[in-house]
mmCIF file of C-alpha atoms and ligand atoms in Angstrom:
data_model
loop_
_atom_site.group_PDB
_atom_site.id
_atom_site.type_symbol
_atom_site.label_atom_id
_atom_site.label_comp_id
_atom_site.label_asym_id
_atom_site.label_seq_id
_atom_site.Cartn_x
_atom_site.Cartn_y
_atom_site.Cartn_z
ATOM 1 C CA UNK J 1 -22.802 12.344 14.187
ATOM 2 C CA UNK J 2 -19.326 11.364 12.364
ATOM 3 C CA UNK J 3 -19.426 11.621 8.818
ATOM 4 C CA UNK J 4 -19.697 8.555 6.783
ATOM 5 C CA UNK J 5 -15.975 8.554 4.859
ATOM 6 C CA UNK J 6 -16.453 4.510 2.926
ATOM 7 C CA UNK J 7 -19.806 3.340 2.368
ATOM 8 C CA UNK J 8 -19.620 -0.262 0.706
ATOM 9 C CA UNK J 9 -23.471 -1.075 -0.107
ATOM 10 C CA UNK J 10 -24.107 -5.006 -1.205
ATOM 11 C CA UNK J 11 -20.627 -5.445 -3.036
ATOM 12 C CA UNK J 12 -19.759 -8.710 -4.894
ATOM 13 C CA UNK J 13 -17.088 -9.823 -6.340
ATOM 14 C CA UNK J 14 -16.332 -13.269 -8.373
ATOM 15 C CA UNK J 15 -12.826 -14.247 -9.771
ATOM 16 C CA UNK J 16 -12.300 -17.279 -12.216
ATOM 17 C CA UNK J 17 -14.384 -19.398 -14.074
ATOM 18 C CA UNK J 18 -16.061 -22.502 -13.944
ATOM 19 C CA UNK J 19 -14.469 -24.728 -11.782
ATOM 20 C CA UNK J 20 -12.051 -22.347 -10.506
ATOM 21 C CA UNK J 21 -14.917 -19.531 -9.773
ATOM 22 C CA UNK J 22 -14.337 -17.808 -6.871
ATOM 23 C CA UNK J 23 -17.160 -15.910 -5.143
ATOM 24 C CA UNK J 24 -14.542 -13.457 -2.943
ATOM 25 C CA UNK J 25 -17.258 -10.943 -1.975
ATOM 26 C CA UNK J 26 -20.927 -11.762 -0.718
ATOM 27 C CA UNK J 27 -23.036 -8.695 -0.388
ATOM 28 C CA UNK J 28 -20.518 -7.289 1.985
ATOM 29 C CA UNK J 29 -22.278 -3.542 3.240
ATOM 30 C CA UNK J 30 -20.763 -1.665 6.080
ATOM 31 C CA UNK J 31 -19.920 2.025 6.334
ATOM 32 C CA UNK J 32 -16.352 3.359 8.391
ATOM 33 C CA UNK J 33 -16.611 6.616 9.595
ATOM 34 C CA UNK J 34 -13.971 10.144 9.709
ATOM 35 C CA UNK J 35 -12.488 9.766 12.760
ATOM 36 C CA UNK J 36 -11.499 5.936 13.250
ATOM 37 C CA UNK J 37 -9.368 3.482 12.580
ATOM 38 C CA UNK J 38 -11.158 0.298 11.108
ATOM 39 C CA UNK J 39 -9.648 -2.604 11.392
ATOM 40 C CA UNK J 40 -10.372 -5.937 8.729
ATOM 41 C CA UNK J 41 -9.991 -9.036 10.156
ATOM 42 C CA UNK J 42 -10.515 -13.022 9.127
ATOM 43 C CA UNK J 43 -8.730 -15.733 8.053
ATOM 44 C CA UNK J 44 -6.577 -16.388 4.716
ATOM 45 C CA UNK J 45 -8.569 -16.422 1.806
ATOM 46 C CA UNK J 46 -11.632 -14.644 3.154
ATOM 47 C CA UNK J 47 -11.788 -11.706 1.067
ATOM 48 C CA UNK J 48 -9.925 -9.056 2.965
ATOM 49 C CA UNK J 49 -7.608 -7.852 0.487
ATOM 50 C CA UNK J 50 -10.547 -8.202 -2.153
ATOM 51 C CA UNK J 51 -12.364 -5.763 -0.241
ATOM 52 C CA UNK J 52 -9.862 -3.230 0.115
ATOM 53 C CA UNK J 53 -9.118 -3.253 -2.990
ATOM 54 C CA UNK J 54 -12.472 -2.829 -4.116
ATOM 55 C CA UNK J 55 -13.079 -0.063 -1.429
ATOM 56 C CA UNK J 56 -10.401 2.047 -2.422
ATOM 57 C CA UNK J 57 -11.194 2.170 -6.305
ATOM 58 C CA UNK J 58 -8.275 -0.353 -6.856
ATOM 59 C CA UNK J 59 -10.396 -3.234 -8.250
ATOM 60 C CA UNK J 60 -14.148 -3.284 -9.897
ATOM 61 C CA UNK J 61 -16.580 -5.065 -8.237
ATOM 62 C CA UNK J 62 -18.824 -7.302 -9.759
ATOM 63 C CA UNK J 63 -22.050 -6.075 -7.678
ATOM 64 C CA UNK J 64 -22.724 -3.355 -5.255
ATOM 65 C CA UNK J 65 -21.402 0.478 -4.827
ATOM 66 C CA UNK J 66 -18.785 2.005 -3.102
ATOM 67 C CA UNK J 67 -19.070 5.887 -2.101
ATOM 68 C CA UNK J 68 -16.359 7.660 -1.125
ATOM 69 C CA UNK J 69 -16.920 10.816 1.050
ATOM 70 C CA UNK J 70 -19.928 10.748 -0.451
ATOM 71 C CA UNK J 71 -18.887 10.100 -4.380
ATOM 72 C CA UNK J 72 -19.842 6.575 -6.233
ATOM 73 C CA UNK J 73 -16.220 5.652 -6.928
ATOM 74 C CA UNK J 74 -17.102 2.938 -9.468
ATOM 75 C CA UNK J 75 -19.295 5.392 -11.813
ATOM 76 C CA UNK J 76 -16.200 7.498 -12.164
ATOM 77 C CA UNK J 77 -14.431 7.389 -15.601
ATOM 78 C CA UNK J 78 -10.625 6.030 -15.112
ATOM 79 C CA UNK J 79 -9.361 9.542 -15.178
ATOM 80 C CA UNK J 80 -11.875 10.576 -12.709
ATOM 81 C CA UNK J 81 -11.252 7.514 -10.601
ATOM 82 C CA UNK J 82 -7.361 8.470 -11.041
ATOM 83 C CA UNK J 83 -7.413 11.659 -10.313
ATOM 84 C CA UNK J 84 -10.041 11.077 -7.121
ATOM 85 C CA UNK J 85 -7.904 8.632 -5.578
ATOM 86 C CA UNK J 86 -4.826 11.145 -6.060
ATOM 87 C CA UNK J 87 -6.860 13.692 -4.113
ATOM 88 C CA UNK J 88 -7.819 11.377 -1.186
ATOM 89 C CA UNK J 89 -6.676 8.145 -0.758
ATOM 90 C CA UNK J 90 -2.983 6.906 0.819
ATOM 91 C CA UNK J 91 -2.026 3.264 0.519
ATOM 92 C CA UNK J 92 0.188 0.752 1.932
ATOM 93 C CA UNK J 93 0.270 -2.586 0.041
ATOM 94 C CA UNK J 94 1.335 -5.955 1.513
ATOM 95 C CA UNK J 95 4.369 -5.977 -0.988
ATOM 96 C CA UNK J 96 5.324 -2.558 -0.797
ATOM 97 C CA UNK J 97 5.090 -1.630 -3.992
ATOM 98 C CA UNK J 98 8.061 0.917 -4.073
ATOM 99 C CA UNK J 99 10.041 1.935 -7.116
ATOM 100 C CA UNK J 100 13.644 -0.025 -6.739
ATOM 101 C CA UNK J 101 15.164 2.617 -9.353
ATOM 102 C CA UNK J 102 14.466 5.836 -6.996
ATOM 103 C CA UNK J 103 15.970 5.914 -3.534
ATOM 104 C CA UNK J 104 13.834 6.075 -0.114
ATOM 105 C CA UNK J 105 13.838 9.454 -0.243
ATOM 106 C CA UNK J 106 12.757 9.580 -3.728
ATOM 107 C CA UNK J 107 10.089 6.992 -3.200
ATOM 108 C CA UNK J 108 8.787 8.843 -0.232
ATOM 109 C CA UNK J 109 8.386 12.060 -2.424
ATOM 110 C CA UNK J 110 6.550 10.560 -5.453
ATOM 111 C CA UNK J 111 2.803 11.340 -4.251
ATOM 112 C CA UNK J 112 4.103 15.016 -3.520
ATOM 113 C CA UNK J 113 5.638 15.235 -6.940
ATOM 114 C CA UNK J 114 2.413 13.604 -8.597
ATOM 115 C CA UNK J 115 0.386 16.525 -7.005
ATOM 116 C CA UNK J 116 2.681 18.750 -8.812
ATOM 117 C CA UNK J 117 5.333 20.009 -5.788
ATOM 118 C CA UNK J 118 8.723 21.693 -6.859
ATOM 119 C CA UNK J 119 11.108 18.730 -6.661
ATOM 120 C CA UNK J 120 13.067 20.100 -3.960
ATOM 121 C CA UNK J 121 10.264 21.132 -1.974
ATOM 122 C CA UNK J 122 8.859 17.277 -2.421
ATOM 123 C CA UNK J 123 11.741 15.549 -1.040
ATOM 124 C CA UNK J 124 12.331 17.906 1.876
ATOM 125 C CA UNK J 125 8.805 17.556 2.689
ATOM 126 C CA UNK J 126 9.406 13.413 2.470
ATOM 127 C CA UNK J 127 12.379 13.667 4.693
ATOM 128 C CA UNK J 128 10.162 15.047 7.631
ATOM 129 C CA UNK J 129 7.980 11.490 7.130
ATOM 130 C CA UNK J 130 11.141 9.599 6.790
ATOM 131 C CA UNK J 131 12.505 11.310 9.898
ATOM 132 C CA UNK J 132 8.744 10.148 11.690
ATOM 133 C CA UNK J 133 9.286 6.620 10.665
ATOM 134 C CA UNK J 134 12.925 6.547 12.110
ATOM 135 C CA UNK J 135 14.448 6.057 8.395
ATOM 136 C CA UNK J 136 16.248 9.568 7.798
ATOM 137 C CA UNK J 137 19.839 7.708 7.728
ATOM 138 C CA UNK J 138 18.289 5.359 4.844
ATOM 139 C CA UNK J 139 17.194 8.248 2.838
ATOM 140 C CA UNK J 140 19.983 7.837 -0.103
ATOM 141 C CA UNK J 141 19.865 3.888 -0.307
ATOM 142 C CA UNK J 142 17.876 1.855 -2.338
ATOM 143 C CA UNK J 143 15.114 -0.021 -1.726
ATOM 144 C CA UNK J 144 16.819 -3.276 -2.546
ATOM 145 C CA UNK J 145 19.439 -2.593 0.327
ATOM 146 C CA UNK J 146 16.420 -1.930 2.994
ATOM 147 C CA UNK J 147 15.248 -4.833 4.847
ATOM 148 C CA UNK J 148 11.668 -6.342 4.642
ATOM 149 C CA UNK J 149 10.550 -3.917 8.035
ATOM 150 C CA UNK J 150 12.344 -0.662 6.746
ATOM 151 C CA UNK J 151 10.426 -1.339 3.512
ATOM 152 C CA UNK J 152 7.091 -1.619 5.371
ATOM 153 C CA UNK J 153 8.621 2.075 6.678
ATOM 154 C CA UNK J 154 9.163 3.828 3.973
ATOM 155 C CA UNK J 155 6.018 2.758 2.536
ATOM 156 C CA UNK J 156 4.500 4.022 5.163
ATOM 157 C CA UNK J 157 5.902 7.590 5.088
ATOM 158 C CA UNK J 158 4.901 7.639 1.099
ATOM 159 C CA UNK J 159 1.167 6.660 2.471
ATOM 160 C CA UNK J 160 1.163 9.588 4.845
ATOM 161 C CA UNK J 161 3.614 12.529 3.584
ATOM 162 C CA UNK J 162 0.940 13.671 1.185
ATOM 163 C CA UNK J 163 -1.440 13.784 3.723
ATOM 164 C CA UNK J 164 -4.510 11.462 2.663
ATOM 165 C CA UNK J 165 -8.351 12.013 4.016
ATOM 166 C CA UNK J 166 -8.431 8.318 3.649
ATOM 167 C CA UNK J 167 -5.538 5.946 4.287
ATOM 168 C CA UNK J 168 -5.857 2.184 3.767
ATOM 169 C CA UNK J 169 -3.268 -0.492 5.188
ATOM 170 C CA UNK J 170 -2.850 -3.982 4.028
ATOM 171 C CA UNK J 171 -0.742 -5.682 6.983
ATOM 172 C CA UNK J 172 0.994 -3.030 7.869
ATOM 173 C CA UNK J 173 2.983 -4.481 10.720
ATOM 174 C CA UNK J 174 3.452 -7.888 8.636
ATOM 175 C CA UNK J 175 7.166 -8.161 8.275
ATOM 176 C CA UNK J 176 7.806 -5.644 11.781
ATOM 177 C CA UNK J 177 9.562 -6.626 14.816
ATOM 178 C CA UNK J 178 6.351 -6.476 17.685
ATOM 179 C CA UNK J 179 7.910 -3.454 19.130
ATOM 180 C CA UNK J 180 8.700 -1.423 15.431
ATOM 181 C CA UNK J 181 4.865 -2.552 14.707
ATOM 182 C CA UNK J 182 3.079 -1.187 17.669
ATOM 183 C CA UNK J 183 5.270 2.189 17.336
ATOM 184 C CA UNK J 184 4.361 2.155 13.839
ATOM 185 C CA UNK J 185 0.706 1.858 14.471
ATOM 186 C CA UNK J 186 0.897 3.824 17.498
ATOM 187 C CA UNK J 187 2.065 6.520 15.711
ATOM 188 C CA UNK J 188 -0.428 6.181 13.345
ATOM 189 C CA UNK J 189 -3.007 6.300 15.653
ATOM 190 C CA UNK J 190 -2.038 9.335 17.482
ATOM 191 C CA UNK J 191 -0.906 11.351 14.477
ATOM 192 C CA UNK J 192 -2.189 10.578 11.690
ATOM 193 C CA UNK J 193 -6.067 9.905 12.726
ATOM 194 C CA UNK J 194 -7.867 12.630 13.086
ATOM 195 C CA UNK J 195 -11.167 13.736 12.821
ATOM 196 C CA UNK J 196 -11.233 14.277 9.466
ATOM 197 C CA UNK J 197 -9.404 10.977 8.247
ATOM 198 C CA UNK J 198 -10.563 7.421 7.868
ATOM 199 C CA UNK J 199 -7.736 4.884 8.611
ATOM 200 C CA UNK J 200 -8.438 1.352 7.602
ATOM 201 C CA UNK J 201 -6.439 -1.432 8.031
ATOM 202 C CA UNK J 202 -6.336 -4.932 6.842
ATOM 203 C CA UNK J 203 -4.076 -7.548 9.826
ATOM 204 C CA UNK J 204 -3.272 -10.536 11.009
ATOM 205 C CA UNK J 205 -1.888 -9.391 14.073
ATOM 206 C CA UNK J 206 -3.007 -9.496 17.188
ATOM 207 C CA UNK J 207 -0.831 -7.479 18.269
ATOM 208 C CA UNK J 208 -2.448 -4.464 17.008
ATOM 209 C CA UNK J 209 -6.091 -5.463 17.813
ATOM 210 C CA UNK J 210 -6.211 -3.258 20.561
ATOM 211 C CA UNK J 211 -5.514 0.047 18.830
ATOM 212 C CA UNK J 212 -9.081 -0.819 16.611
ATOM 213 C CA UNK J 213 -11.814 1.719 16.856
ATOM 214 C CA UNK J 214 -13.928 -1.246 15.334
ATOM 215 C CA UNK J 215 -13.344 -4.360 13.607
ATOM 216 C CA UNK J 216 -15.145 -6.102 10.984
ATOM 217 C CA UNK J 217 -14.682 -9.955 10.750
ATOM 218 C CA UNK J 218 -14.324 -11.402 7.597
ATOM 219 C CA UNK J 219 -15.244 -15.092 6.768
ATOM 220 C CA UNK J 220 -15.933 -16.803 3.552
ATOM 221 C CA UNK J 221 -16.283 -13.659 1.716
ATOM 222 C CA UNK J 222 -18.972 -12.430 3.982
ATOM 223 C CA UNK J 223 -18.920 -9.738 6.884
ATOM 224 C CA UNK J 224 -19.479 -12.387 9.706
ATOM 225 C CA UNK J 225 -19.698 -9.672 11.998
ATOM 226 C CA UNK J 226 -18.757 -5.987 13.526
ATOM 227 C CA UNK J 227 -17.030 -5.552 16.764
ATOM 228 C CA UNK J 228 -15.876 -2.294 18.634
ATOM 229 C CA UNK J 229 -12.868 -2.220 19.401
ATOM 230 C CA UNK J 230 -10.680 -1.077 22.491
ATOM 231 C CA UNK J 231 -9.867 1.819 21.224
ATOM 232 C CA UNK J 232 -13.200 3.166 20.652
HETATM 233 N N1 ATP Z 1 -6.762 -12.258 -8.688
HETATM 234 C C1 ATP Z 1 -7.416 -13.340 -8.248
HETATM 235 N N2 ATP Z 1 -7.769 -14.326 -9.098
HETATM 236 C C2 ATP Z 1 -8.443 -15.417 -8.673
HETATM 237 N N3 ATP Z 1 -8.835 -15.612 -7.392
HETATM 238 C C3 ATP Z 1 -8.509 -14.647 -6.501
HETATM 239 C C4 ATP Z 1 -7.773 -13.477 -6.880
HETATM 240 N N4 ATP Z 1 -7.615 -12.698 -5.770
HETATM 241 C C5 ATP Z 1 -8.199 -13.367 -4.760
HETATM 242 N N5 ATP Z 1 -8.739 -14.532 -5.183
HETATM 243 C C6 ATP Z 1 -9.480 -15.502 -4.360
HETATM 244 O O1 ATP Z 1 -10.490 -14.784 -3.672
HETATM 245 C C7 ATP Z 1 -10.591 -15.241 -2.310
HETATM 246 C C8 ATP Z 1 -10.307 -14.075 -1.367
HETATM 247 O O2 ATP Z 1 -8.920 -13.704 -1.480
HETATM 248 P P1 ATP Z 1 -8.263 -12.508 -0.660
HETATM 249 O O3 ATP Z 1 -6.859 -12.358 -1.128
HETATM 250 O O4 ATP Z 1 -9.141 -11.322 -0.724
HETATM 251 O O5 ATP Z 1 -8.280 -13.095 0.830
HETATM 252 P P2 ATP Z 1 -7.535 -12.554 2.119
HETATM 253 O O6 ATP Z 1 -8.526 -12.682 3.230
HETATM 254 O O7 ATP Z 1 -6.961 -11.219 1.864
HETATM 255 O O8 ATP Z 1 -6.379 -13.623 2.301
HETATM 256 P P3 ATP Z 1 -4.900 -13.440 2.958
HETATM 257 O O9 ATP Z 1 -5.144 -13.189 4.412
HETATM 258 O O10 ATP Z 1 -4.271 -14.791 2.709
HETATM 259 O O11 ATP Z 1 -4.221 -12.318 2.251
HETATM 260 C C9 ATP Z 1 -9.612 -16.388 -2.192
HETATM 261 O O12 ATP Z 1 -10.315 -17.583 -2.405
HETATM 262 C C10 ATP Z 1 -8.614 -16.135 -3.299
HETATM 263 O O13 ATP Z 1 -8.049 -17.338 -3.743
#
């Protein structure tokens, strides 16, 4: 039996007020398992990025728990919550989110530093997950002088060079050429999944569909449904 690595139970979550109030999550419960790659789908504005976000211990929901391998992420204090997302969870957010002072080399090292690796040891490491996502010869520039895909990259190698049980993907492939996306995810797929790690991944693109273990289908704020996926 594979071991239960995100357990969402009844979640809700409401933004705004009055007029402008928002319900974003509707007793959304589903549970994605060590050993797949769960894929969020729906259309804009149905609550997938809400749900991530609440899933990963990014953003408090309003209703509901979350467990993560097992631990009720939302009953954590904020340095527990900190420290527990250190320990576990990788990202990759829709805007990047990478530091424009530091280089891509630098960037790709931060997690490794933040769990307390020499600083040379850190950015060697990083070039080995710059060298996977075909960035090695960007290594010294700047985020700024990157373009929107090699971004997407080199977030990707900070998601992955520190190893994660749990890595979570808001459209990864968004601003990828088809063939950069599927090698990307491919890649992903073969090396990064394992057993022991829960990948889960918020797209658009259909391009990708296939490589889902299972995908849950988003409308309205509610789980319309759960589908396996090809790559089950
Ligand atoms: N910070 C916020 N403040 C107010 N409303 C919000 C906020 N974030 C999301 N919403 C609203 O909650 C609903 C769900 O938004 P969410 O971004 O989760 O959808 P999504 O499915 O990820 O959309 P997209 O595919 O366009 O990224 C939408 O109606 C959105 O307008």
């Amino acid at each position: 039996m594979a071991h239960v690595a995100i357990s969402a139970q009844r979640v809700e979550k409401w933004f705004g007020e009055g007029e402008a109030r928002t319900h974003a999550l509707r007793d959304v419960s589903f549970d994605a398992y060590f050993g797949e790659m769960l894929f969020i789908v729906g259309p804009s504005g149905s609550g997938k990025t809400t749900l991530l976000s609440v899933i990963s211990g990014i953003l408090r929901p309003d209703g509901g728990r979350v467990l993560m391998d097992g631990v009720d992420v939302w009953n954590l204090d904020d340095d527990e919550l900190a420290a527990f997302r250190l320990a576990k969870v990788g990202f990759v957010f829709q805007d990047y989110h990478l530091f424009p002072r530091l280089t891509t080399l630098e960037n790709v090292a931060i997690p490794l530093v933040l769990r307390r690796y020499r600083w040379d040891e850190a950015l060697s490491e990083a070039r080995k997950y710059l060298r996977i996502v075909g960035l090695e010869n960007r290594a010294q520039l700047h985020p700024v002088k990157l373009s929107g895909g090699e971004q997407q990259r080199v977030a990707i190698a900070r998601a992955i060079v520190s190893q994660p049980d749990i890595l979570i993907l808001d459209e990864p492939t968004a601003s990828l050429d088809g063939e950069t996306g599927r090698t990307i995810m491919s890649f992903i797929r073969k090396e990064i999944l394992s057993e022991r790690r829960c990948i889960v991944i918020v797209t658009h693109d259909a391009r990708i569909l296939d490589m889902a273990s299972r995908i849950l289908d988003m409308e309205d704020g509610r789980l319309k449904a759960i589908e396996i996926g090809a790559a089950q």
